[in-house]
Short mmCIF file of C-alpha atoms and ligand atoms in Angstrom, two decimals:
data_model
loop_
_atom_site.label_atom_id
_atom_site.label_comp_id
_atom_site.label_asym_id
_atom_site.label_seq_id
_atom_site.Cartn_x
_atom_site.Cartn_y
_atom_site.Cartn_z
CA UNK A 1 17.36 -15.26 -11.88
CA UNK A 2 13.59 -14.72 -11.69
CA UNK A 3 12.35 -12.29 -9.11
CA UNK A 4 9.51 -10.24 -7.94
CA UNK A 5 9.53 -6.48 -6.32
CA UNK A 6 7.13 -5.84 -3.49
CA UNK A 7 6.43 -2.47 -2.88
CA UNK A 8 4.92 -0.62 0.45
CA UNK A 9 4.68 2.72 -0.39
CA UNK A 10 4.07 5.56 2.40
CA UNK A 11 4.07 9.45 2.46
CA UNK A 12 7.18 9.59 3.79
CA UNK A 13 9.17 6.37 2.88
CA UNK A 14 9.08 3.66 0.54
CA UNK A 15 9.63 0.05 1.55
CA UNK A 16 10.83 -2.62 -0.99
CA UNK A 17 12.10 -6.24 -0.98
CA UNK A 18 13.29 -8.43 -4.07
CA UNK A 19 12.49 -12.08 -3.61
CA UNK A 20 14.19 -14.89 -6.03
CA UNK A 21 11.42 -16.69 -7.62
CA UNK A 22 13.10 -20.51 -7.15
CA UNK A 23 10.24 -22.60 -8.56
CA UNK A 24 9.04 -25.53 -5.81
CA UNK A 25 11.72 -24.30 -3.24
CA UNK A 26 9.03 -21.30 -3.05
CA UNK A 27 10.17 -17.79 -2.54
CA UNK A 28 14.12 -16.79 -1.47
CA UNK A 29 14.30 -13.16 0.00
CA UNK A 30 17.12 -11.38 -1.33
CA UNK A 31 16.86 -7.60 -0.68
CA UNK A 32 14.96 -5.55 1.87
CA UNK A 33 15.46 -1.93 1.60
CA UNK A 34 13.76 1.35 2.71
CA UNK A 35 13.99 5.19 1.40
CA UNK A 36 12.42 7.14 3.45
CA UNK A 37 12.62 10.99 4.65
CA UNK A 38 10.30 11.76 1.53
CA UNK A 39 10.23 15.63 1.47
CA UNK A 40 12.74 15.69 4.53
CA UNK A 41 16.07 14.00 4.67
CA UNK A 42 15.86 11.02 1.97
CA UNK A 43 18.17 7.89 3.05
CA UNK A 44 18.34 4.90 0.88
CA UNK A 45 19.16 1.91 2.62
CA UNK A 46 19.22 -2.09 1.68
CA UNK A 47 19.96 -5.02 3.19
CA UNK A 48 20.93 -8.25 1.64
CA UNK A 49 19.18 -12.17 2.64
CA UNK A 50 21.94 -12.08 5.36
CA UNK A 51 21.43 -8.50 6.61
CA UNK A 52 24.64 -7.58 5.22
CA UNK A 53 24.31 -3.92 4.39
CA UNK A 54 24.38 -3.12 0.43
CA UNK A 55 23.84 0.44 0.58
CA UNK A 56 23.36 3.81 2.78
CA UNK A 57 22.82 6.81 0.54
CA UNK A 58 21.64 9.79 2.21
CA UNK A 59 20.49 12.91 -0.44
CA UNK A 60 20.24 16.40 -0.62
CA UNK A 61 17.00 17.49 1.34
CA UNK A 62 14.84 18.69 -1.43
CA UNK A 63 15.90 16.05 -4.10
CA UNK A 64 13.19 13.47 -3.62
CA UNK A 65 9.80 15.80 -3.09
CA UNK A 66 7.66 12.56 -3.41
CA UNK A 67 6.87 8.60 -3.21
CA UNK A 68 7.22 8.49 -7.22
CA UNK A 69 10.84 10.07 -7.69
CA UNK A 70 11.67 7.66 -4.28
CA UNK A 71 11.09 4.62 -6.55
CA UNK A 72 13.07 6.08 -9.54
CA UNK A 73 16.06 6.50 -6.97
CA UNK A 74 15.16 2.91 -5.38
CA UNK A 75 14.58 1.49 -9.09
CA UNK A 76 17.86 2.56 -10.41
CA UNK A 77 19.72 1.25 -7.72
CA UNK A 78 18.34 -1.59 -7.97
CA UNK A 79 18.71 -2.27 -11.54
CA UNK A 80 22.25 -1.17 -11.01
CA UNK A 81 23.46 -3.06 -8.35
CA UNK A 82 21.46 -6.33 -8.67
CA UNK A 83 21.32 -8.62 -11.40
CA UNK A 84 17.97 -10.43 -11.29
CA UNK A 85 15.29 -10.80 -13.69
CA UNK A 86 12.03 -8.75 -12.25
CA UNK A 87 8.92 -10.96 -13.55
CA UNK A 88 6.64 -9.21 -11.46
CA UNK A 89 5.67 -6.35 -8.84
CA UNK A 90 3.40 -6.43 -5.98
CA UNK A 91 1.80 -3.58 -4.33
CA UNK A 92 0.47 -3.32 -0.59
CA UNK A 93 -2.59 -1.23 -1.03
CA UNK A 94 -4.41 -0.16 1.72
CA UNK A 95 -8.09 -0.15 0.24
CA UNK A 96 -10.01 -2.94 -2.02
CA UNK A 97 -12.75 -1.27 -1.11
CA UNK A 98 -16.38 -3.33 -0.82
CA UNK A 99 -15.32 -5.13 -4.43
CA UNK A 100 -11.90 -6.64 -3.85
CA UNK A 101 -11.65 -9.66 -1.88
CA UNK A 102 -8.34 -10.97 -3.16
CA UNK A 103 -5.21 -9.66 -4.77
CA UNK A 104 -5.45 -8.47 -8.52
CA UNK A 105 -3.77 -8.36 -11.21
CA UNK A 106 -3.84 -4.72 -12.45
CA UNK A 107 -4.45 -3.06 -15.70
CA UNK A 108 -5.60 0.28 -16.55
CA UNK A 109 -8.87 -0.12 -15.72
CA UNK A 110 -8.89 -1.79 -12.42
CA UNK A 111 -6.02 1.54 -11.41
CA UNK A 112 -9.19 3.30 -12.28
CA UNK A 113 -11.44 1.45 -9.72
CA UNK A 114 -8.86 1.72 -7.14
CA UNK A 115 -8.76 5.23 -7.73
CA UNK A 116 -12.13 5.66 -6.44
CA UNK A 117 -11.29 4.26 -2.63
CA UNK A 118 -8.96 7.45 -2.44
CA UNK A 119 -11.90 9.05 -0.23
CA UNK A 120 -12.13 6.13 1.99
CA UNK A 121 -8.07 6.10 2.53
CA UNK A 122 -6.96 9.68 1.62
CA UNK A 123 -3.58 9.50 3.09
CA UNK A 124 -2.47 6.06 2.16
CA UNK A 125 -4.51 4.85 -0.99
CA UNK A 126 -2.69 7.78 -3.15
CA UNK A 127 0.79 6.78 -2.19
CA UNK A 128 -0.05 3.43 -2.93
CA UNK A 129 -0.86 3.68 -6.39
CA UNK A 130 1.64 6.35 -7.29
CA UNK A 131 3.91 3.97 -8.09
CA UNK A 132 1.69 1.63 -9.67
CA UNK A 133 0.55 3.98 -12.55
CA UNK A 134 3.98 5.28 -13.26
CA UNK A 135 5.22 1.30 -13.49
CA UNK A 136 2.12 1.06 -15.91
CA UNK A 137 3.16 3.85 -17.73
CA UNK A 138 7.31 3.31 -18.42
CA UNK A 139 6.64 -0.89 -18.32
CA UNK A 140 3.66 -1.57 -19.33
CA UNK A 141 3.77 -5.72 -19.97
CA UNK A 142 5.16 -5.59 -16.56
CA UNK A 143 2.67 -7.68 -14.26
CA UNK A 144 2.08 -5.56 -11.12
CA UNK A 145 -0.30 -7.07 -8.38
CA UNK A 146 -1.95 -5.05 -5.88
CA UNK A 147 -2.43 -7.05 -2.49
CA UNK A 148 -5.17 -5.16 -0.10
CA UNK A 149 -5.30 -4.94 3.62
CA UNK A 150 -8.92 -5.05 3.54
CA UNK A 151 -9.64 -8.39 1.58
CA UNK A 152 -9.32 -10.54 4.31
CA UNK A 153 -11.86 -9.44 6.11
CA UNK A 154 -14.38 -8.95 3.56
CA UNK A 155 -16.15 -12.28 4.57
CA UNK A 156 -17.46 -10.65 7.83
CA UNK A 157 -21.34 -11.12 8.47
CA UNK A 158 -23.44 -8.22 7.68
CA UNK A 159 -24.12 -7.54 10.68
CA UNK A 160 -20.13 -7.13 11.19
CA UNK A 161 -19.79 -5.00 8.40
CA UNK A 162 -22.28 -2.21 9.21
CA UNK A 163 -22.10 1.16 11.13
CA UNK A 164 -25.77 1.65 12.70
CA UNK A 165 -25.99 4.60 10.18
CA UNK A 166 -28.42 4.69 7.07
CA UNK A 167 -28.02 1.90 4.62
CA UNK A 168 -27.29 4.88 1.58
CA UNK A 169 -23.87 5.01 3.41
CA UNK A 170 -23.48 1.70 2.89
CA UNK A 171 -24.21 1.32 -0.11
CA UNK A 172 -22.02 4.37 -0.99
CA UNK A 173 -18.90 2.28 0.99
CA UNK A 174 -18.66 3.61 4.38
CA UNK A 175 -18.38 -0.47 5.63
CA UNK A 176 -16.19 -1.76 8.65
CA UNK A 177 -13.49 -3.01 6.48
CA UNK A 178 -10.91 -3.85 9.17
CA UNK A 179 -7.11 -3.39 8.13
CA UNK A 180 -3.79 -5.45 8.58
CA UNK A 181 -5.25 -8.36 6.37
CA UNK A 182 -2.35 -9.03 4.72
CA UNK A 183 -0.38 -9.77 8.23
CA UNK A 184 -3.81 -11.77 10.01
CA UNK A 185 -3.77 -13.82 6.51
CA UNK A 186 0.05 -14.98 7.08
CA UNK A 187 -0.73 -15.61 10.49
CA UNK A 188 -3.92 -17.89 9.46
CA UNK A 189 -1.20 -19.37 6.97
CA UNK A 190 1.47 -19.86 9.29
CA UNK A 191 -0.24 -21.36 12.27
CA UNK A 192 -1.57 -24.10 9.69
CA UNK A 193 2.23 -25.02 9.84
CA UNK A 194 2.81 -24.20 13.40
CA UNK A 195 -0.19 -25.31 15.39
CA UNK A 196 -2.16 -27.13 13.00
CA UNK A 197 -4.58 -28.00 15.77
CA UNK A 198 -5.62 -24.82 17.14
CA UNK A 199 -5.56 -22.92 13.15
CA UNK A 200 -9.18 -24.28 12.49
CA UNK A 201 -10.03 -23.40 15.92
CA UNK A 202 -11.49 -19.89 17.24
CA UNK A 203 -7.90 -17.70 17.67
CA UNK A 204 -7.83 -13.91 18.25
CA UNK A 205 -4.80 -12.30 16.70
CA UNK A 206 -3.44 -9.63 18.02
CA UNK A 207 -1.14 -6.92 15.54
CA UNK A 208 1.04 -4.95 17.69
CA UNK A 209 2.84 -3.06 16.06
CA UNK A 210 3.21 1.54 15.26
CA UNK A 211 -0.01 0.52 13.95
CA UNK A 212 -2.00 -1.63 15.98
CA UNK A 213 -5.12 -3.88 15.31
CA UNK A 214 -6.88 -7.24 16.35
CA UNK A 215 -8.58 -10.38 14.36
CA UNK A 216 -10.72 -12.84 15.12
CA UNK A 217 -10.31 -15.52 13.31
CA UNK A 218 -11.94 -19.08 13.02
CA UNK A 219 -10.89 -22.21 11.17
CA UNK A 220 -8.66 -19.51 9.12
CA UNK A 221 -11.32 -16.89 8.17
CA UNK A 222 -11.46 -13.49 9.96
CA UNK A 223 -14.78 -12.89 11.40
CA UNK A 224 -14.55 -9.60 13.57
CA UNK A 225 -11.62 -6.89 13.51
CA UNK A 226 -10.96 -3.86 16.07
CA UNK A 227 -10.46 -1.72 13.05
CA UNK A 228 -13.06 0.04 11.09
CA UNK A 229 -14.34 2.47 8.35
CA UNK A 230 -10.43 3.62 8.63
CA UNK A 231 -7.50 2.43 10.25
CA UNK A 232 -8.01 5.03 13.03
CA UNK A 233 -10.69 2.49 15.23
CA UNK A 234 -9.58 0.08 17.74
CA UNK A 235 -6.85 0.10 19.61
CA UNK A 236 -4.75 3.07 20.65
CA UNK A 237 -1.51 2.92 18.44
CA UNK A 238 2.20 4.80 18.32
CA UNK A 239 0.53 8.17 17.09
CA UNK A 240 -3.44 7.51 16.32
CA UNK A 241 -5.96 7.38 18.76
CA UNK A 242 -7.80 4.26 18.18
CA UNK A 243 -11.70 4.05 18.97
CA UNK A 244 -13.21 7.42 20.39
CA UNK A 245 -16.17 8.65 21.22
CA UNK A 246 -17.55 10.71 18.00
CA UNK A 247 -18.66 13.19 20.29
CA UNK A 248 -14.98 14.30 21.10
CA UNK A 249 -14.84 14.99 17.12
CA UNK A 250 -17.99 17.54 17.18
CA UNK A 251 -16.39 18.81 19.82
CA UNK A 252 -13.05 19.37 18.11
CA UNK A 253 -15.13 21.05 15.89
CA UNK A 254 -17.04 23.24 17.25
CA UNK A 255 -16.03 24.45 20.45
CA UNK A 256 -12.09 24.46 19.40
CA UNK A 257 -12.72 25.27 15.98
CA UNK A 258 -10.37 22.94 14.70
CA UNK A 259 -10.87 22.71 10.53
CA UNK A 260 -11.33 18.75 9.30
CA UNK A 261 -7.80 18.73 8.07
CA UNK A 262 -6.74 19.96 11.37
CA UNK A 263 -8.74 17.40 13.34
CA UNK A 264 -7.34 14.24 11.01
CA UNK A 265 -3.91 15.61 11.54
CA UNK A 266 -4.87 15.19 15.49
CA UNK A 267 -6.68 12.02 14.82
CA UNK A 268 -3.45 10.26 13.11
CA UNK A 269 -0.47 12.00 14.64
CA UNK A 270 -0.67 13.55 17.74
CA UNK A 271 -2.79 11.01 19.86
CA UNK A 272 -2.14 7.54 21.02
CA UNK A 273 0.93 6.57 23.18
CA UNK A 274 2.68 9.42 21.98
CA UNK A 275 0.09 11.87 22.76
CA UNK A 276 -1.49 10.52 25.54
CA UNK A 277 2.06 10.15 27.51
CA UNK A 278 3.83 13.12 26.07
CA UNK A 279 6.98 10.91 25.80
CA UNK A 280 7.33 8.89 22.96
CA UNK A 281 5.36 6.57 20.18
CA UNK A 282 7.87 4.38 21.05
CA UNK A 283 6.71 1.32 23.57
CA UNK A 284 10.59 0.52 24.53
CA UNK A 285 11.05 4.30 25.36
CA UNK A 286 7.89 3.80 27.31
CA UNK A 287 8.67 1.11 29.18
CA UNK A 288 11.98 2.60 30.21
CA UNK A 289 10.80 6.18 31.23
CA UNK A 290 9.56 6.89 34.65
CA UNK A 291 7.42 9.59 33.82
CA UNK A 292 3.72 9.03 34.92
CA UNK A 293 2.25 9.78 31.52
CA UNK A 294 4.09 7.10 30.28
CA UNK A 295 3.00 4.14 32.55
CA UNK A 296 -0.19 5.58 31.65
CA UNK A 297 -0.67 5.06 28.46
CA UNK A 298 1.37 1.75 28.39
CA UNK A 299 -2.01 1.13 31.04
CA UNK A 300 -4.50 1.95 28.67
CA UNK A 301 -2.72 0.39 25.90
CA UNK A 302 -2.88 -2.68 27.41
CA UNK A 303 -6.76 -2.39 29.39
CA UNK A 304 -8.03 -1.86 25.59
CA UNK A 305 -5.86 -5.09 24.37
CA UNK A 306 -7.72 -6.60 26.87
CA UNK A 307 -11.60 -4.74 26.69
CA UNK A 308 -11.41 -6.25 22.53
CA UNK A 309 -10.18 -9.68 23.94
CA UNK A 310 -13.49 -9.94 25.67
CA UNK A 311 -15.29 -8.31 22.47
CA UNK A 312 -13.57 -10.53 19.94
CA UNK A 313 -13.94 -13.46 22.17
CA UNK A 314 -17.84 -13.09 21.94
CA UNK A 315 -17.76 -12.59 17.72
CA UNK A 316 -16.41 -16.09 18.43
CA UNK A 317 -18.52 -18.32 21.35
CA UNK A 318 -15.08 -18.23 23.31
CA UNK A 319 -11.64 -18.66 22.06
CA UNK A 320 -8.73 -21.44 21.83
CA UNK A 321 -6.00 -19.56 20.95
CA UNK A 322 -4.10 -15.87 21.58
CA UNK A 323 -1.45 -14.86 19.16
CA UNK A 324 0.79 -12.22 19.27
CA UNK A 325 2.36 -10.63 16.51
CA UNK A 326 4.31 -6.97 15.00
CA UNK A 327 7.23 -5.04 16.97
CA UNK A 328 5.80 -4.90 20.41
CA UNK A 329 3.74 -8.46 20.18
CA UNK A 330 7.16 -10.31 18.85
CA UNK A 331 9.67 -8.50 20.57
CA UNK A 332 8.22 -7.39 24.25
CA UNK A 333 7.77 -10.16 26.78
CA UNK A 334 6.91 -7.80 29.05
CA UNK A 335 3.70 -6.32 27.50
CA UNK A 336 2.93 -10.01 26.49
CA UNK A 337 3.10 -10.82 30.40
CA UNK A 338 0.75 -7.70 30.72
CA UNK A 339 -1.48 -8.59 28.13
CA UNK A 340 -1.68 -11.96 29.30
CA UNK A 341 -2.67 -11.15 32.78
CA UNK A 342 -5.75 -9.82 31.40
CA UNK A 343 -6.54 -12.65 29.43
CA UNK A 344 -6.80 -15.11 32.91
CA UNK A 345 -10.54 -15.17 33.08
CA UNK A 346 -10.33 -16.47 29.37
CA UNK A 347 -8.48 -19.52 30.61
CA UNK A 348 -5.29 -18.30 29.72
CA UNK A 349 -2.01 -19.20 31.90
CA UNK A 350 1.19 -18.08 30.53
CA UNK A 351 4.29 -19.73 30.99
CA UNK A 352 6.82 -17.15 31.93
CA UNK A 353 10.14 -18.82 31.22
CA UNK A 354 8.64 -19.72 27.56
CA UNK A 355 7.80 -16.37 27.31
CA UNK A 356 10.76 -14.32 28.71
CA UNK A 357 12.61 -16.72 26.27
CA UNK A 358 10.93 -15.79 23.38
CA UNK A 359 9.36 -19.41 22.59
CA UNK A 360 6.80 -19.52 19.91
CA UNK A 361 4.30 -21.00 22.16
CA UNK A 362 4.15 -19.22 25.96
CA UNK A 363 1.44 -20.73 27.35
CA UNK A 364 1.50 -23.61 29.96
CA UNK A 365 0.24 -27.03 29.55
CA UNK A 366 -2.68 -26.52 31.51
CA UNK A 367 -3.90 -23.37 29.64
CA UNK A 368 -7.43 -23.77 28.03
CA UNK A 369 -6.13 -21.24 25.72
CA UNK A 370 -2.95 -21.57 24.22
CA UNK A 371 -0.44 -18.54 23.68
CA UNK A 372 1.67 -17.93 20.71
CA UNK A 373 4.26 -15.18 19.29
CA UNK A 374 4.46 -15.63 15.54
CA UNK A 375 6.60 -13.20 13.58
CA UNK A 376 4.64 -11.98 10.85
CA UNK A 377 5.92 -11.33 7.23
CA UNK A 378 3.45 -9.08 5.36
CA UNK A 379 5.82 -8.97 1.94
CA UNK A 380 6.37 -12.36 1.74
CA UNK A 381 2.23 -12.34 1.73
CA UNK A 382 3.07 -10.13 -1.46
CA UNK A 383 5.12 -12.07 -2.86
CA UNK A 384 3.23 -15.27 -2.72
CA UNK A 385 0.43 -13.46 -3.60
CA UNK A 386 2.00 -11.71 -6.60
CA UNK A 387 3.47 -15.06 -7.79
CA UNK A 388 0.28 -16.92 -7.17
CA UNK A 389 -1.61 -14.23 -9.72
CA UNK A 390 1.02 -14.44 -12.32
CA UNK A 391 0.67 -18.31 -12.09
CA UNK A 392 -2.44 -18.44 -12.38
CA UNK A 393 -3.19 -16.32 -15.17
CA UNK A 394 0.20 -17.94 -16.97
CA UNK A 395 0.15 -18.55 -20.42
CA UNK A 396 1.90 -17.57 -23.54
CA UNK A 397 0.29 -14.48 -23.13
CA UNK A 398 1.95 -10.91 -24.16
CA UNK A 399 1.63 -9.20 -20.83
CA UNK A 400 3.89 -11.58 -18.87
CA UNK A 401 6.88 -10.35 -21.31
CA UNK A 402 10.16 -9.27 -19.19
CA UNK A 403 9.95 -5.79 -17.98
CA UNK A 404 12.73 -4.07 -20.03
P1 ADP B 501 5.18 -1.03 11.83
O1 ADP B 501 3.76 -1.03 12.26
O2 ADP B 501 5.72 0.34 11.54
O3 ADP B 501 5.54 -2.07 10.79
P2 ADP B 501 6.51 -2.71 13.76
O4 ADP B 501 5.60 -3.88 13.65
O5 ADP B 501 7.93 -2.90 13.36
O6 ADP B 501 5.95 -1.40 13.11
O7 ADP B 501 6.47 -2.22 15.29
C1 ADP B 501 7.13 -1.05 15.66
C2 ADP B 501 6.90 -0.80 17.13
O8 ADP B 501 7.27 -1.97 17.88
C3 ADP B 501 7.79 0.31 17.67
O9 ADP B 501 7.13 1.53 17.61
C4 ADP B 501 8.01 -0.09 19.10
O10 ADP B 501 7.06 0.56 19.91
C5 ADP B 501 7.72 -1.57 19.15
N1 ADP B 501 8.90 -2.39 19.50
C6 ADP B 501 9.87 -2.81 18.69
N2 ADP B 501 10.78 -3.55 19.39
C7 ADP B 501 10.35 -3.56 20.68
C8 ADP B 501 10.83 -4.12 21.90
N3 ADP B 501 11.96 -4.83 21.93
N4 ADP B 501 10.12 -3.91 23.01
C9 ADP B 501 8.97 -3.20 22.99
N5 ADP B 501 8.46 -2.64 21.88
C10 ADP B 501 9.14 -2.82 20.75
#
């Protein structure tokens, strides 16, 4: 059986899913598995289509130091354990940079482009293509496509994609790139399915998830994102502090003589909910504790959802449509109630039994703007992506031999 690999590959863990390639009946997932506790505690774990468990492997501490010997240990379980043909890979990288606006097919040269956007994402891009390269190297006739977070918003106006900062930096690629394209693209996909109606309309999507964004989007295309230069802007999310003032960053520097590395470490892992309530990343542990600190930051969590409502809502001349999406946007109906309170003077009326029942749209009849929760799949993006490329560049050509 055909099949292709996706790959998400973080410091710490490395995400993969096998999907079986079944020709017009589209894409079957088969596997989704995780190692992660890189450099820690490593535990392998897979799930089957049915989310029967396949495997739980925990390993000695200081056996898998890094992302590459994670997908050896991944890799030769899988080719041990599964019996499927692998006709392709595809690779969430964070960074396209200013030149890719769609996934790629990659060869050595195009690794060496992506290469350069390690400045611009220094503690994803690397982990990204880690595994990429060594693929290249052991199979190299295996097709790998990399799938970016930042192509889909790389339509954005100029005036959307600048800082207020010398063009030189510009040029040089310090751009608003915005992040989570891969998830706003299946959404733009998926309401063409769902809502037909409203998916050429003006429709702000909000990302909720450890990491935490919001699109706007109309008829499909994203025109405006909360997230930046780096996935740090916008919202505040489990561990990173969303948009700040820059001034608090001079002032890390200076007067607290925090070194850069020191004040990125802050930035990325001890702000956000978790910092700012001193209780947990977690927005169920939130919700649940009674400390003040936590309803706090659950507060501001929610007040900023709501501040780049009214911000996106003006990239757009008004919107039609609010969806929610990610852990806390698919699975809390009470910080969609929140969220939606906020969104009143928008013309949006939520219907509560719809939403405390998890219905995919939880917005009243009345509403001028309707509300939806739609589950978002980032690696079957990958995978249709990854299939699409090999498709398209199909032929009787050498490089689309059989990995051996
Ligand atoms: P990631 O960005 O890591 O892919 P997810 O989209 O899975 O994360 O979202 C993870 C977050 O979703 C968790 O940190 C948690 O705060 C939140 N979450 C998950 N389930 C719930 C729930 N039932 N209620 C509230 N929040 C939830």
């Amino acid at each position: 059986m055909d099949a292709i690999l996706v790959v998400n590959a973080g410091s710490s863990s490395v995400k993969f899913q096998v999907f079986a390639v079944r020709g017009d009946a589209g894409l079957d997932r088969l596997i989704k598995g995780e190692l992660d506790g890189i450099g820690s505690r490593p535990r392998l774990r897979a799930r089957d289509g049915n989310n029967k468990l396949l495997v739980d492997q925990t390993h000695p501490s200081e056996s898998i130091p890094d992302v590459v010997t994670a997908m050896r240990i991944a890799g030769a379980w899988l080719k041990d354990s599964t019996a499927f043909e692998l006709v392709a890979v595809g690779h969430r990288v964070v960074h396209g940079g200013p030149e890719y606006d769609r996934p790629v097919l990659v060869d050595r040269q195009i690794l060496a482009n992506l290469k350069r956007y390690v400045p611009l994402a220094p503690l994803h891009q690397p982990n990204n293509l880690a595994p990429i390269e060594t693929l290249l190297e052991r199979f190299p006739r295996l097709p790998q496509v990399a799938c970016f977070d930042t192509a889909f918003h790389r339509g954005h106006s100029a005036v959307a994609d600048h800082f207020a900062i010398p063009e030189q930096y510009y040029e040089e690629g310090v751009r608003r790139y915005g992040f989570h394209g891969l998830s706003y693209e299946y959404i733009a996909q998926r309401l063409r399915e769902v809502a037909p109606s409203i998916a050429r309309s003006r429709v702000i999507v909000a990302h909720l998830g450890s990491g935490a964004s919001m699109c706007a989007m109309s008829d499909g295309h994203s025109v405006e994102s909360t997230m930046g230069f780096t996935a740090l802007d916008g919202l505040p999310m489990g561990t990173r502090s969303g948009q700040i003032d820059p001034g608090i960053i001079l002032y890390l520097l200076t007067e607290k003589g925090m070194s850069p590395r020191a004040v990125q470490d802050f930035l990325y892992k001890k702000c956000g909910l978790s910092g700012m309530s001193g209780v947990s990343n977690d927005v169920r542990e939130l919700l649940a504790s009674t400390e003040p600190g936590a309803a706090l930051a659950l507060d501001y969590f929610v007040y900023r959802i709501s501040l780049y409502a009214g911000m996106l809502a003006a990239s757009l001349g008004g919107i039609d449509a609010f969806v929610f999406t990610a852990g806390i946007g698919e699975r809390s109906p009470e910080m969609r109630a929140r969220i939606a309170r906020k969104l009143v003077w928008l013309g949006a009326e939520m219907d509560r039994v719809a939403n405390a029942e998890g219905k995919s749209r939880i917005s009243t009849d009345d509403s001028w703007v309707s509300l939806h929760v739609i589950p978002t799949d980032e690696e079957l993006m990958i995978a249709t992506h990854t299939l699409g490329v090999v498709q398209s560049h199909a032929a009787p050509a050498p490089q689309f031999a059989r990995a051996g």
